[in-house]
Short mmCIF file of C-alpha atoms in Angstrom, two decimals:
data_model
loop_
_atom_site.label_atom_id
_atom_site.label_comp_id
_atom_site.label_asym_id
_atom_site.label_seq_id
_atom_site.Cartn_x
_atom_site.Cartn_y
_atom_site.Cartn_z
CA UNK H 1 77.75 97.12 109.96
CA UNK H 2 74.11 97.36 109.54
CA UNK H 3 72.51 93.75 108.45
CA UNK H 4 71.38 95.64 104.66
CA UNK H 5 74.35 97.03 104.51
CA UNK H 6 76.49 95.29 101.86
CA UNK H 7 79.58 97.44 102.10
CA UNK H 8 82.09 98.67 99.48
CA UNK H 9 82.28 96.69 96.45
CA UNK H 10 84.24 98.78 94.15
CA UNK H 11 83.33 102.78 94.42
CA UNK H 12 83.54 104.52 90.83
CA UNK H 13 85.04 107.53 92.84
CA UNK H 14 88.83 107.64 93.66
CA UNK H 15 88.39 109.35 97.24
CA UNK H 16 84.90 109.17 99.52
CA UNK H 17 83.82 108.89 102.80
CA UNK H 18 80.86 107.53 104.32
CA UNK H 19 78.48 107.77 107.53
CA UNK H 20 76.26 104.76 108.52
CA UNK H 21 73.66 104.46 111.04
CA UNK H 22 72.56 101.05 111.86
CA UNK H 23 69.48 100.07 114.29
CA UNK H 24 69.32 96.12 115.28
CA UNK H 25 67.30 94.24 117.68
CA UNK H 26 67.00 90.84 117.96
CA UNK H 27 65.96 87.82 120.59
CA UNK H 28 65.79 84.45 121.07
CA UNK H 29 68.43 81.50 121.49
CA UNK H 30 70.74 80.41 118.71
CA UNK H 31 71.73 76.51 118.54
CA UNK H 32 70.93 74.15 121.81
CA UNK H 33 68.75 75.48 125.01
CA UNK H 34 71.44 74.97 127.02
CA UNK H 35 72.04 77.42 130.39
CA UNK H 36 68.77 79.76 129.88
CA UNK H 37 65.34 78.87 130.30
CA UNK H 38 63.99 82.24 128.36
CA UNK H 39 65.41 84.82 125.67
CA UNK H 40 68.22 86.46 125.22
CA UNK H 41 67.35 89.93 123.94
CA UNK H 42 70.09 92.57 122.38
CA UNK H 43 69.53 95.91 121.27
CA UNK H 44 72.26 97.65 119.18
CA UNK H 45 72.86 101.22 117.81
CA UNK H 46 76.18 101.52 116.03
CA UNK H 47 77.53 104.32 113.69
CA UNK H 48 80.03 103.38 111.59
CA UNK H 49 82.76 106.03 109.73
CA UNK H 50 84.61 104.85 106.88
CA UNK H 51 86.81 106.29 104.33
CA UNK H 52 88.19 105.18 101.18
CA UNK H 53 91.23 106.41 99.11
CA UNK H 54 92.20 104.96 95.23
CA UNK H 55 95.79 104.84 95.13
CA UNK H 56 96.24 103.61 91.76
CA UNK H 57 93.57 102.74 89.19
CA UNK H 58 93.51 99.21 90.45
CA UNK H 59 93.94 99.61 94.32
CA UNK H 60 91.69 101.12 96.55
CA UNK H 61 92.49 101.51 100.43
CA UNK H 62 89.77 101.87 103.33
CA UNK H 63 89.30 102.13 106.87
CA UNK H 64 86.31 101.54 108.61
CA UNK H 65 85.88 102.79 112.31
CA UNK H 66 82.89 101.63 114.15
CA UNK H 67 81.18 102.86 117.47
CA UNK H 68 78.83 100.91 119.52
CA UNK H 69 76.18 100.82 121.75
CA UNK H 70 75.18 97.35 123.10
CA UNK H 71 71.88 96.54 125.37
CA UNK H 72 71.77 92.86 126.28
CA UNK H 73 69.46 91.59 128.68
CA UNK H 74 68.75 87.50 129.73
CA UNK H 75 67.09 86.08 132.32
CA UNK H 76 69.04 84.97 135.54
CA UNK H 77 72.03 87.33 134.22
CA UNK H 78 73.15 90.63 134.88
CA UNK H 79 72.08 93.02 132.65
CA UNK H 80 74.86 94.46 130.26
CA UNK H 81 75.53 97.62 128.64
CA UNK H 82 78.76 98.68 126.90
CA UNK H 83 79.06 101.94 124.61
CA UNK H 84 82.22 103.11 122.92
CA UNK H 85 84.38 103.00 119.73
CA UNK H 86 85.11 99.27 118.46
CA UNK H 87 87.60 97.41 116.25
CA UNK H 88 89.11 99.73 113.15
CA UNK H 89 89.91 97.52 110.12
CA UNK H 90 92.59 98.71 107.60
CA UNK H 91 92.44 96.85 104.28
CA UNK H 92 93.00 97.08 100.44
CA UNK H 93 90.80 96.31 97.65
CA UNK H 94 92.30 94.79 94.74
CA UNK H 95 90.17 94.99 91.35
CA UNK H 96 93.29 93.67 88.70
CA UNK H 97 90.53 93.85 85.83
CA UNK H 98 88.65 97.07 86.66
CA UNK H 99 90.22 98.93 83.54
CA UNK H 100 89.88 95.62 81.19
CA UNK H 101 88.86 96.22 77.82
CA UNK H 102 87.22 93.67 75.50
CA UNK H 103 88.99 92.79 72.75
CA UNK H 104 86.86 92.37 69.64
CA UNK H 105 84.38 89.80 69.86
CA UNK H 106 85.29 88.90 73.54
CA UNK H 107 82.66 89.48 76.48
CA UNK H 108 85.21 89.21 79.49
CA UNK H 109 84.66 93.03 80.36
CA UNK H 110 80.94 93.29 79.65
CA UNK H 111 77.52 91.77 80.91
CA UNK H 112 76.42 90.16 84.12
CA UNK H 113 79.86 87.96 84.66
CA UNK H 114 82.57 90.65 83.92
CA UNK H 115 85.57 90.26 85.32
CA UNK H 116 85.54 93.94 86.20
CA UNK H 117 83.62 93.19 89.37
CA UNK H 118 86.02 90.45 90.22
CA UNK H 119 88.15 91.63 93.58
CA UNK H 120 90.28 90.52 96.40
CA UNK H 121 90.80 92.07 99.59
CA UNK H 122 93.46 91.90 102.40
CA UNK H 123 94.16 94.13 105.68
CA UNK H 124 93.90 93.90 109.50
CA UNK H 125 91.44 94.20 112.29
CA UNK H 126 92.96 96.41 115.02
CA UNK H 127 92.81 96.43 118.57
CA UNK H 128 91.19 99.90 119.03
CA UNK H 129 88.22 98.85 120.88
CA UNK H 130 87.85 97.98 124.74
CA UNK H 131 88.49 94.63 125.53
CA UNK H 132 86.80 93.14 128.73
CA UNK H 133 89.31 91.45 131.56
CA UNK H 134 86.62 89.14 133.34
CA UNK H 135 85.30 87.97 129.93
CA UNK H 136 82.67 84.92 130.20
CA UNK H 137 82.24 83.52 126.34
CA UNK H 138 79.16 81.50 128.63
CA UNK H 139 77.16 84.15 128.64
CA UNK H 140 76.83 85.01 124.97
CA UNK H 141 79.12 85.48 121.54
CA UNK H 142 81.68 87.41 122.58
CA UNK H 143 81.55 90.02 119.91
CA UNK H 144 78.51 91.22 122.30
CA UNK H 145 79.99 91.13 125.27
CA UNK H 146 82.90 93.41 124.70
CA UNK H 147 83.83 96.22 122.16
CA UNK H 148 86.75 94.63 120.94
CA UNK H 149 89.06 91.59 121.44
CA UNK H 150 92.17 93.41 122.27
CA UNK H 151 94.03 91.23 119.23
CA UNK H 152 95.30 92.28 115.72
CA UNK H 153 93.69 89.94 112.88
CA UNK H 154 94.47 88.76 109.25
CA UNK H 155 91.46 89.78 107.18
CA UNK H 156 91.38 88.35 103.45
CA UNK H 157 88.65 87.50 101.34
CA UNK H 158 87.53 87.53 97.28
CA UNK H 159 84.26 89.54 96.10
CA UNK H 160 82.51 89.65 93.19
CA UNK H 161 79.59 91.95 91.87
CA UNK H 162 78.07 91.95 88.42
CA UNK H 163 75.52 94.19 86.78
CA UNK H 164 72.78 94.09 84.13
CA UNK H 165 69.61 95.99 83.20
CA UNK H 166 69.32 96.64 86.81
CA UNK H 167 69.72 93.35 88.19
CA UNK H 168 73.12 92.80 90.50
CA UNK H 169 74.54 89.71 91.81
CA UNK H 170 76.96 89.40 94.44
CA UNK H 171 79.83 86.89 95.68
CA UNK H 172 82.11 87.34 99.33
CA UNK H 173 84.19 84.99 100.80
CA UNK H 174 85.88 86.10 103.67
CA UNK H 175 88.43 85.00 106.77
CA UNK H 176 89.67 86.69 109.99
CA UNK H 177 92.71 85.17 111.58
CA UNK H 178 93.66 86.65 115.09
CA UNK H 179 97.06 86.82 115.13
CA UNK H 180 97.84 86.57 119.05
CA UNK H 181 96.04 86.10 122.24
CA UNK H 182 95.27 89.83 124.29
CA UNK H 183 96.40 90.92 127.42
CA UNK H 184 93.48 89.08 129.44
CA UNK H 185 94.32 85.94 127.98
CA UNK H 186 91.42 85.61 125.31
CA UNK H 187 91.85 84.90 121.66
CA UNK H 188 88.77 84.97 119.44
CA UNK H 189 88.07 81.72 117.25
CA UNK H 190 88.90 81.92 113.52
CA UNK H 191 86.06 83.11 111.15
CA UNK H 192 84.99 82.12 107.92
CA UNK H 193 82.21 83.77 106.14
CA UNK H 194 80.37 83.54 102.40
CA UNK H 195 77.57 85.25 101.13
CA UNK H 196 75.84 85.18 97.59
CA UNK H 197 72.76 87.15 96.39
CA UNK H 198 70.75 88.79 93.72
CA UNK H 199 69.37 92.49 93.89
CA UNK H 200 67.28 94.73 91.58
CA UNK H 201 66.89 98.50 91.26
CA UNK H 202 64.03 100.03 90.08
CA UNK H 203 64.06 103.43 88.55
CA UNK H 204 67.73 103.71 90.04
CA UNK H 205 65.91 104.29 93.45
CA UNK H 206 64.65 101.18 94.98
CA UNK H 207 66.60 97.97 95.73
CA UNK H 208 65.05 95.24 97.37
CA UNK H 209 67.84 92.26 97.71
CA UNK H 210 68.05 88.59 99.16
CA UNK H 211 71.14 87.31 100.51
CA UNK H 212 72.27 83.90 101.50
CA UNK H 213 74.87 83.59 103.74
CA UNK H 214 76.85 80.98 105.99
CA UNK H 215 79.08 81.65 108.97
CA UNK H 216 81.62 79.01 110.52
CA UNK H 217 83.09 80.27 113.77
CA UNK H 218 85.79 78.08 115.74
CA UNK H 219 86.36 78.07 119.18
CA UNK H 220 87.71 81.11 121.40
CA UNK H 221 90.73 80.31 123.64
CA UNK H 222 90.18 81.38 127.44
CA UNK H 223 93.56 81.23 128.96
CA UNK H 224 95.08 78.85 126.69
CA UNK H 225 91.93 76.54 126.38
CA UNK H 226 89.15 76.35 123.75
CA UNK H 227 86.29 77.47 125.16
CA UNK H 228 83.39 74.67 124.77
CA UNK H 229 80.54 77.23 124.63
CA UNK H 230 81.89 79.09 121.66
CA UNK H 231 82.27 78.83 117.92
CA UNK H 232 79.83 77.34 115.59
CA UNK H 233 77.90 76.74 112.19
CA UNK H 234 75.25 79.38 110.73
CA UNK H 235 73.36 79.71 107.52
CA UNK H 236 71.48 82.64 107.25
CA UNK H 237 68.94 84.19 104.74
CA UNK H 238 68.36 88.54 104.43
CA UNK H 239 65.90 89.71 102.49
CA UNK H 240 66.47 93.53 102.69
CA UNK H 241 65.67 96.82 100.52
CA UNK H 242 67.76 99.95 100.36
CA UNK H 243 65.78 103.49 99.02
CA UNK H 244 68.29 105.67 97.66
CA UNK H 245 66.12 109.14 98.64
CA UNK H 246 69.08 111.72 97.19
CA UNK H 247 72.65 111.11 95.71
CA UNK H 248 74.11 110.96 98.88
CA UNK H 249 71.39 109.44 101.02
CA UNK H 250 70.87 105.89 101.26
CA UNK H 251 68.04 104.30 103.77
CA UNK H 252 68.18 100.31 104.22
CA UNK H 253 66.12 97.83 105.92
CA UNK H 254 66.46 94.18 106.50
CA UNK H 255 65.81 91.11 108.42
CA UNK H 256 67.99 88.11 109.18
CA UNK H 257 66.67 84.57 109.26
CA UNK H 258 68.55 81.39 110.34
CA UNK H 259 67.24 78.21 109.41
CA UNK H 260 69.96 76.22 110.05
CA UNK H 261 72.83 76.28 113.06
CA UNK H 262 74.94 74.39 115.56
CA UNK H 263 75.93 76.02 118.40
CA UNK H 264 75.89 76.06 121.90
CA UNK H 265 76.45 79.72 122.57
CA UNK H 266 73.43 81.89 123.53
CA UNK H 267 73.17 84.40 120.63
CA UNK H 268 70.56 86.70 118.52
CA UNK H 269 67.98 85.07 116.59
CA UNK H 270 65.99 86.64 113.87
CA UNK H 271 68.25 90.29 113.57
CA UNK H 272 65.94 93.25 112.50
CA UNK H 273 67.77 96.15 111.04
CA UNK H 274 67.37 99.57 109.67
CA UNK H 275 69.66 102.22 109.11
CA UNK H 276 70.90 105.41 106.96
CA UNK H 277 74.17 105.51 105.03
CA UNK H 278 75.51 109.21 103.89
CA UNK H 279 77.87 108.98 101.24
CA UNK H 280 80.64 111.93 100.18
CA UNK H 281 82.74 112.20 96.86
CA UNK H 282 85.81 114.01 96.28
#
């Protein structure tokens, strides 16, 4: 998804759909200067379709379907262009205290740290994107070398969002665990991600925000062996701004910096992102 799009933190409507477009441009090397003497550049166009349904008052089910156009360039390497459908995600968000009412003198349901904003996520990433037969992870991150991993992955996590007088704080912790090796002998590494941030909305229109996040990737496996150029640990700082043009349309922009990293894999440096989201309520 676009860097500036924080995704679903619990919508108020029972049934909804959205379309998000994002453009990302990045260059540079993440990690040690190993195989490449010059810059690695990636341009990504992404369209993401999302649909959600409130099954019961405290349980939402969501389907996410991304479509990508990747253009990767690196010195002394063949050009790489990919276009098509990525891996879909089907998951449920459980908000056990969404309908919580405060007892007299209590504060569990009100204020910035209301339990209403705490939710849990579980679901699967589906192998709907094309996985490449002759994948070479030493050229770059597998996520930029193919449209899908060809694996069914289990997803789980916890999220929180609190609101008070225009301020919003949020926290997410997510884990993605591949369940098998694909038909080409590739198995992506396990992924662990954490993010927290703060935003403020002016006049219900403009929302600047700052997110601090970490990403921890275990090594990918190729033909039964852990690939030495994969995996890594990253710390990101992402300032962003969202502008609500009308009720259904939001524009967003962000830039993701990497103040700390430990990785042998060539990847993106700063990521610049702009995009738009169209939200439909039923």
